[in-house]
Short mmCIF file of C-alpha atoms in Angstrom, two decimals:
data_model
loop_
_atom_site.label_atom_id
_atom_site.label_comp_id
_atom_site.label_asym_id
_atom_site.label_seq_id
_atom_site.Cartn_x
_atom_site.Cartn_y
_atom_site.Cartn_z
CA UNK A 1 -23.20 -40.81 3.80
CA UNK A 2 -21.59 -38.98 0.86
CA UNK A 3 -24.86 -37.22 0.08
CA UNK A 4 -25.12 -36.11 3.71
CA UNK A 5 -21.53 -34.78 3.65
CA UNK A 6 -22.26 -32.90 0.41
CA UNK A 7 -25.40 -31.41 1.97
CA UNK A 8 -23.45 -30.31 5.06
CA UNK A 9 -20.72 -28.82 2.88
CA UNK A 10 -23.25 -26.82 0.89
CA UNK A 11 -24.87 -25.60 4.12
CA UNK A 12 -21.49 -24.48 5.42
CA UNK A 13 -20.74 -22.58 2.21
CA UNK A 14 -24.13 -20.88 2.36
CA UNK A 15 -23.57 -19.91 5.99
CA UNK A 16 -20.16 -18.42 5.16
CA UNK A 17 -21.73 -16.33 2.41
CA UNK A 18 -24.56 -15.18 4.69
CA UNK A 19 -22.01 -14.10 7.29
CA UNK A 20 -20.29 -12.05 4.57
CA UNK A 21 -17.21 -13.44 2.84
CA UNK A 22 -15.09 -10.40 1.88
CA UNK A 23 -13.12 -12.47 -0.62
CA UNK A 24 -16.28 -13.39 -2.50
CA UNK A 25 -17.13 -9.68 -2.70
CA UNK A 26 -13.62 -8.92 -3.94
CA UNK A 27 -13.78 -11.68 -6.53
CA UNK A 28 -17.12 -10.45 -7.84
CA UNK A 29 -16.18 -6.76 -7.99
CA UNK A 30 -12.58 -6.86 -9.24
CA UNK A 31 -11.74 -8.92 -12.31
CA UNK A 32 -8.16 -9.97 -11.60
CA UNK A 33 -7.77 -10.96 -15.23
CA UNK A 34 -7.11 -7.27 -15.96
CA UNK A 35 -3.67 -7.82 -14.42
CA UNK A 36 -2.81 -10.94 -16.43
CA UNK A 37 -1.00 -9.27 -19.32
CA UNK A 38 1.36 -7.43 -17.00
CA UNK A 39 1.86 -10.43 -14.71
CA UNK A 40 2.58 -12.79 -17.59
CA UNK A 41 5.11 -10.37 -19.07
CA UNK A 42 7.22 -10.59 -15.92
CA UNK A 43 10.38 -12.62 -16.29
CA UNK A 44 10.35 -15.84 -14.33
CA UNK A 45 12.98 -18.28 -13.16
CA UNK A 46 12.83 -21.99 -13.91
CA UNK A 47 11.87 -21.62 -17.56
CA UNK A 48 14.70 -23.80 -18.78
CA UNK A 49 13.87 -27.16 -20.34
CA UNK A 50 12.84 -29.64 -17.71
CA UNK A 51 11.93 -26.97 -15.15
CA UNK A 52 8.76 -27.16 -13.09
CA UNK A 53 5.78 -25.59 -14.88
CA UNK A 54 5.08 -22.19 -13.32
CA UNK A 55 1.98 -21.51 -11.27
CA UNK A 56 -0.66 -19.30 -12.85
CA UNK A 57 0.59 -15.69 -12.44
CA UNK A 58 -2.85 -14.29 -11.57
CA UNK A 59 -3.25 -16.90 -8.84
CA UNK A 60 0.21 -16.04 -7.48
CA UNK A 61 -0.64 -12.33 -7.40
CA UNK A 62 -3.88 -13.14 -5.58
CA UNK A 63 -1.84 -15.02 -2.98
CA UNK A 64 0.34 -11.94 -2.43
CA UNK A 65 -2.83 -9.84 -2.04
CA UNK A 66 -4.23 -12.35 0.47
CA UNK A 67 -0.98 -12.22 2.39
CA UNK A 68 -1.22 -8.45 2.76
CA UNK A 69 -4.97 -8.41 3.45
CA UNK A 70 -4.60 -10.87 6.34
CA UNK A 71 -1.08 -9.82 7.43
CA UNK A 72 0.38 -13.32 7.00
CA UNK A 73 3.95 -14.56 6.90
CA UNK A 74 5.01 -16.81 4.03
CA UNK A 75 4.59 -19.92 6.17
CA UNK A 76 1.19 -18.80 7.46
CA UNK A 77 0.14 -18.06 3.89
CA UNK A 78 1.12 -21.55 2.72
CA UNK A 79 -0.91 -23.07 5.56
CA UNK A 80 -3.98 -20.89 5.03
CA UNK A 81 -4.26 -21.41 1.26
CA UNK A 82 -4.16 -25.16 1.87
CA UNK A 83 -6.57 -25.05 4.80
CA UNK A 84 -9.23 -22.42 4.11
CA UNK A 85 -12.02 -23.00 1.63
CA UNK A 86 -12.63 -19.26 1.19
CA UNK A 87 -8.99 -18.72 0.22
CA UNK A 88 -9.13 -21.59 -2.29
CA UNK A 89 -12.35 -20.27 -3.80
CA UNK A 90 -10.80 -16.82 -4.19
CA UNK A 91 -7.75 -18.37 -5.86
CA UNK A 92 -9.94 -20.46 -8.15
CA UNK A 93 -8.42 -23.81 -7.16
CA UNK A 94 -9.88 -27.14 -6.09
CA UNK A 95 -9.12 -28.76 -2.74
CA UNK A 96 -6.87 -31.38 -4.38
CA UNK A 97 -4.81 -29.00 -6.52
CA UNK A 98 -1.15 -28.47 -5.67
CA UNK A 99 -0.46 -25.02 -4.25
CA UNK A 100 2.82 -23.11 -3.90
CA UNK A 101 4.90 -23.52 -0.75
CA UNK A 102 6.36 -20.68 1.32
CA UNK A 103 9.61 -20.62 -0.67
CA UNK A 104 7.72 -20.26 -3.96
CA UNK A 105 5.67 -17.42 -2.48
CA UNK A 106 8.86 -15.66 -1.37
CA UNK A 107 10.48 -16.10 -4.80
CA UNK A 108 7.41 -14.70 -6.56
CA UNK A 109 7.28 -11.66 -4.28
CA UNK A 110 10.97 -11.00 -4.95
CA UNK A 111 10.23 -11.21 -8.68
CA UNK A 112 7.52 -8.57 -8.29
CA UNK A 113 10.13 -6.35 -6.65
CA UNK A 114 12.68 -6.88 -9.44
CA UNK A 115 10.19 -6.25 -12.23
CA UNK A 116 8.81 -3.06 -10.67
CA UNK A 117 5.30 -3.71 -11.96
CA UNK A 118 3.59 -2.19 -8.94
CA UNK A 119 2.76 1.16 -10.57
CA UNK A 120 1.17 -0.50 -13.60
CA UNK A 121 -0.87 -2.87 -11.43
CA UNK A 122 -2.03 0.03 -9.24
CA UNK A 123 -3.02 2.05 -12.32
CA UNK A 124 -5.00 -0.86 -13.73
CA UNK A 125 -6.96 -1.17 -10.47
CA UNK A 126 -7.57 2.61 -10.42
CA UNK A 127 -8.89 2.50 -13.97
CA UNK A 128 -11.16 -0.44 -13.09
CA UNK A 129 -12.62 1.45 -10.11
CA UNK A 130 -13.18 4.60 -12.17
CA UNK A 131 -14.93 2.80 -15.02
CA UNK A 132 -17.16 1.15 -12.41
CA UNK A 133 -18.70 4.55 -11.66
CA UNK A 134 -16.33 6.10 -9.13
CA UNK A 135 -14.56 8.68 -11.24
CA UNK A 136 -12.04 11.01 -9.68
CA UNK A 137 -13.62 14.32 -8.75
CA UNK A 138 -12.13 17.80 -8.70
CA UNK A 139 -10.64 17.63 -5.21
CA UNK A 140 -7.63 15.80 -3.76
CA UNK A 141 -6.11 15.48 -0.30
CA UNK A 142 -2.41 14.84 0.37
CA UNK A 143 -0.88 13.42 3.52
CA UNK A 144 1.76 10.95 4.66
CA UNK A 145 2.03 8.30 7.34
CA UNK A 146 5.06 6.61 8.86
CA UNK A 147 5.54 2.91 8.10
CA UNK A 148 7.65 1.35 10.84
CA UNK A 149 10.24 -1.39 10.33
CA UNK A 150 12.18 -3.35 12.98
CA UNK A 151 14.60 -1.08 14.85
CA UNK A 152 18.31 -1.71 14.27
CA UNK A 153 20.92 -1.66 17.02
CA UNK A 154 23.80 0.18 15.37
CA UNK A 155 26.81 1.98 16.79
CA UNK A 156 27.07 5.77 16.55
CA UNK A 157 29.71 5.40 13.82
CA UNK A 158 27.46 3.08 11.81
CA UNK A 159 24.49 5.43 12.10
CA UNK A 160 26.62 8.38 11.04
CA UNK A 161 27.80 6.51 7.94
CA UNK A 162 24.19 5.64 7.04
CA UNK A 163 23.17 9.30 7.38
CA UNK A 164 25.87 10.10 4.81
CA UNK A 165 24.38 7.46 2.48
CA UNK A 166 27.40 5.24 3.03
CA UNK A 167 27.64 1.59 4.04
CA UNK A 168 29.66 1.09 7.25
CA UNK A 169 33.02 -0.57 6.61
CA UNK A 170 32.31 -3.47 8.98
CA UNK A 171 29.13 -4.29 7.05
CA UNK A 172 30.97 -4.32 3.73
CA UNK A 173 33.42 -6.83 5.14
CA UNK A 174 30.67 -9.05 6.54
CA UNK A 175 28.09 -9.89 3.87
CA UNK A 176 25.90 -11.76 6.34
CA UNK A 177 25.65 -8.74 8.60
CA UNK A 178 24.92 -6.43 5.67
CA UNK A 179 22.02 -8.64 4.56
CA UNK A 180 20.47 -8.20 7.99
CA UNK A 181 20.64 -4.40 7.88
CA UNK A 182 18.31 -1.84 6.34
CA UNK A 183 20.44 0.93 4.85
CA UNK A 184 17.46 2.82 3.40
CA UNK A 185 15.19 3.25 6.44
CA UNK A 186 15.66 6.42 8.49
CA UNK A 187 14.71 7.90 11.84
CA UNK A 188 12.21 10.72 12.19
CA UNK A 189 10.27 12.42 14.97
CA UNK A 190 6.56 13.07 15.19
CA UNK A 191 4.99 14.82 18.17
CA UNK A 192 8.16 14.19 20.16
CA UNK A 193 8.27 10.44 19.49
CA UNK A 194 10.96 8.77 17.37
CA UNK A 195 10.11 6.37 14.53
CA UNK A 196 12.30 4.25 12.25
CA UNK A 197 11.24 3.27 8.77
CA UNK A 198 9.60 4.75 5.69
CA UNK A 199 6.74 7.03 4.68
CA UNK A 200 3.67 6.31 2.59
CA UNK A 201 2.80 9.61 0.87
CA UNK A 202 -0.68 9.44 -0.65
CA UNK A 203 -3.03 11.62 -2.64
CA UNK A 204 -6.69 10.65 -2.36
CA UNK A 205 -9.91 11.65 -4.06
CA UNK A 206 -11.68 13.86 -1.52
CA UNK A 207 -15.13 12.55 -2.48
CA UNK A 208 -14.71 8.77 -2.68
CA UNK A 209 -11.58 8.46 -0.49
CA UNK A 210 -9.86 6.34 -3.14
CA UNK A 211 -6.05 6.59 -3.27
CA UNK A 212 -5.20 8.30 -6.58
CA UNK A 213 -1.42 8.22 -6.33
CA UNK A 214 1.31 7.48 -3.82
CA UNK A 215 5.07 7.63 -3.27
CA UNK A 216 7.35 5.75 -0.88
CA UNK A 217 10.31 7.45 0.80
CA UNK A 218 12.51 7.06 3.85
CA UNK A 219 10.84 8.38 7.01
CA UNK A 220 13.05 11.48 7.23
CA UNK A 221 11.83 12.95 3.92
CA UNK A 222 9.60 15.97 4.55
CA UNK A 223 6.02 15.66 3.31
CA UNK A 224 6.28 18.82 1.20
CA UNK A 225 9.19 17.39 -0.84
CA UNK A 226 6.90 14.72 -2.28
CA UNK A 227 3.85 16.94 -2.75
CA UNK A 228 5.28 18.50 -5.92
CA UNK A 229 5.58 15.06 -7.53
CA UNK A 230 1.98 14.23 -6.60
CA UNK A 231 0.71 17.57 -7.91
CA UNK A 232 2.19 16.76 -11.33
CA UNK A 233 -0.53 14.15 -11.87
CA UNK A 234 -3.38 16.61 -11.19
CA UNK A 235 -5.53 18.44 -13.74
CA UNK A 236 -5.90 22.18 -14.16
CA UNK A 237 -8.68 23.63 -12.00
CA UNK A 238 -8.53 20.93 -9.31
CA UNK A 239 -8.40 21.65 -5.59
CA UNK A 240 -5.80 20.15 -3.27
CA UNK A 241 -6.11 20.03 0.53
CA UNK A 242 -3.34 19.35 3.04
CA UNK A 243 -2.12 20.09 6.54
CA UNK A 244 0.33 22.78 7.59
CA UNK A 245 3.36 20.76 6.42
CA UNK A 246 2.65 21.59 2.77
CA UNK A 247 2.33 25.38 2.22
CA UNK A 248 5.97 26.08 1.36
CA UNK A 249 6.92 28.37 -1.56
CA UNK A 250 7.98 25.61 -3.99
CA UNK A 251 4.73 23.67 -3.51
CA UNK A 252 2.57 26.78 -3.82
CA UNK A 253 4.46 27.86 -6.94
CA UNK A 254 4.04 24.44 -8.57
CA UNK A 255 0.32 24.52 -7.80
CA UNK A 256 0.02 27.97 -9.35
CA UNK A 257 1.90 26.87 -12.49
CA UNK A 258 -0.44 23.89 -12.89
CA UNK A 259 -3.55 26.00 -12.31
CA UNK A 260 -4.39 24.12 -9.11
CA UNK A 261 -6.00 25.78 -6.09
CA UNK A 262 -3.94 24.89 -3.00
CA UNK A 263 -5.97 24.83 0.21
CA UNK A 264 -3.48 24.07 2.98
CA UNK A 265 -3.88 24.70 6.69
CA UNK A 266 -1.77 27.57 8.00
CA UNK A 267 0.73 27.22 10.81
CA UNK A 268 1.45 29.84 13.42
CA UNK A 269 5.00 31.12 13.82
CA UNK A 270 6.98 32.21 16.84
CA UNK A 271 5.75 35.64 17.93
CA UNK A 272 3.25 35.53 15.08
CA UNK A 273 0.18 33.54 16.14
CA UNK A 274 -2.63 32.75 13.74
CA UNK A 275 -5.33 35.36 13.30
CA UNK A 276 -8.92 34.49 14.14
CA UNK A 277 -9.76 34.36 10.43
CA UNK A 278 -6.92 31.89 9.84
CA UNK A 279 -8.12 29.74 12.73
CA UNK A 280 -11.65 29.65 11.30
CA UNK A 281 -10.30 28.78 7.83
CA UNK A 282 -8.09 26.04 9.29
CA UNK A 283 -11.10 24.56 11.04
CA UNK A 284 -13.05 24.33 7.78
CA UNK A 285 -10.10 22.94 5.82
CA UNK A 286 -9.38 20.38 8.54
CA UNK A 287 -12.86 18.89 8.16
CA UNK A 288 -11.99 18.00 4.57
CA UNK A 289 -8.34 17.14 5.19
CA UNK A 290 -9.15 14.79 8.07
CA UNK A 291 -10.84 12.37 5.66
CA UNK A 292 -7.39 11.05 4.80
CA UNK A 293 -6.95 9.83 8.38
CA UNK A 294 -9.69 7.26 7.76
CA UNK A 295 -7.48 5.71 5.07
CA UNK A 296 -4.49 5.39 7.39
CA UNK A 297 -6.71 3.89 10.09
CA UNK A 298 -7.99 1.27 7.66
CA UNK A 299 -4.47 0.42 6.48
CA UNK A 300 -3.43 0.05 10.12
CA UNK A 301 -6.34 -2.35 10.73
CA UNK A 302 -4.80 -4.98 8.43
CA UNK A 303 -1.22 -4.42 9.60
CA UNK A 304 -0.10 -2.05 6.86
CA UNK A 305 1.47 0.50 9.21
CA UNK A 306 4.30 -1.88 10.09
CA UNK A 307 6.25 -4.01 7.65
CA UNK A 308 8.71 -6.88 8.08
CA UNK A 309 11.27 -6.27 5.35
CA UNK A 310 14.57 -4.55 4.66
CA UNK A 311 15.41 -2.03 1.96
CA UNK A 312 13.52 0.58 -0.03
CA UNK A 313 12.62 -1.75 -2.92
CA UNK A 314 10.88 -4.23 -0.62
CA UNK A 315 9.24 -1.40 1.33
CA UNK A 316 7.90 0.03 -1.95
CA UNK A 317 6.24 -3.29 -2.78
CA UNK A 318 4.70 -3.62 0.69
CA UNK A 319 3.37 -0.06 0.62
CA UNK A 320 1.99 -0.62 -2.89
CA UNK A 321 0.18 -3.72 -1.60
CA UNK A 322 -1.24 -1.79 1.39
CA UNK A 323 -2.57 0.94 -0.91
CA UNK A 324 -3.84 -1.63 -3.41
CA UNK A 325 -5.66 -3.61 -0.72
CA UNK A 326 -7.10 -0.43 0.80
CA UNK A 327 -8.52 0.62 -2.58
CA UNK A 328 -10.15 -2.79 -3.06
CA UNK A 329 -11.72 -2.58 0.40
CA UNK A 330 -12.96 0.94 -0.24
CA UNK A 331 -14.31 -0.10 -3.64
CA UNK A 332 -16.26 -2.94 -2.02
CA UNK A 333 -17.69 -0.50 0.53
CA UNK A 334 -18.66 2.07 -2.10
CA UNK A 335 -20.28 -0.66 -4.17
CA UNK A 336 -22.58 -1.52 -1.28
CA UNK A 337 -21.13 -4.95 -0.48
CA UNK A 338 -19.89 -6.07 2.94
CA UNK A 339 -16.69 -4.27 3.90
CA UNK A 340 -13.57 -6.41 3.55
#
C-alpha cells in the first residue's frame, strides 16, 4: 500500500511539473541565497536567552514573496504553506516541518519595513538578472500608476488637516482611531475619476521590460517630480521615453545636464494645438512608451494595483514586492520558462 501511495505521489508531482509549476521555474532561475546576507543582518525580536529559535530568514522572505505573488492575507498564507506541496517545495521544507503562523508572518513583514532593506534586495535581484544575460540597454521608459488603498470616511475638517500634513486633533486624542487611519495616502484625479492611495513610479529597460528603478509617493505627487530622481541613475548617452506629463523645464534641464536624450510625447495647449509633425512624432514615441503599460497590466493581474495597508512605509514595502515579483515573472518569461 505504501509503495502504491509513493507511486501515486510521484505521478502527481510529475503531472504538476508537466502542467507548469511557476514556483519551480522561479526556484531554478533565481538563487534566493543571494539575499541571505542582507536578510540575516536584519535585527530580529526574540533573540534573548530562552527565546524561540528564529525561522530561516530566506524561507521567511520567500513566504512574503509567495504572499504577494498569490495576493494572500496572512491567514491565507499560513493555510497555503501548510497545505500546498508546491509552496513547501519552493520554501525547501518537508511536510512535517513546523511553519510560521499568521502572526509570525505579520511580525516578519513589519521587520522588513523597519529595516528598510527593500532597495538592497531589489538591487540584488536586478544584478542577478543582468548577469544572467539580460543587461540594461541604452533606452529607458518612465511612467507611474496609481496604487489604491481603502477609502477613508473623514470629515471636511479632518481632510483639510491631512492636506496640511497635520494630524487631526480628534485622532491625536484617540490612539485607536489614529491607528485605523492612513495619513500619508492622498486623493488624485485621472481622466475625471478620483483615486485614493499612492503611486508606483517606475523606470524600465525599453528592450527587456525589466524594472530598473522605482519610487513610491502619495497619489497626488506629479509624475514629473519623481522623474528627476529616476534620471539620476541613468548613464550618459542613454535615451528616456515618457508621456506628456514629463517634458517640463526642470526635467529637460536635468536630462541635458546628464547627457541624456529625452524623448517625451508633446501635449497640445489651449489655442495651440499640436502640429502634424508633432502628432506623427507622438505616434512613434507612443509605440515605445506603451511598453510600460504591459508591466502595469501584469502587476494588476496578481493584485498589485490595490494594497491593504496603511501608511507610506507599509505602502513602500508592498510596492517593492510588486515590482520584485514582476521582475521575477519577466525574468522567467525571458528565460524561456513557463510564465509565472
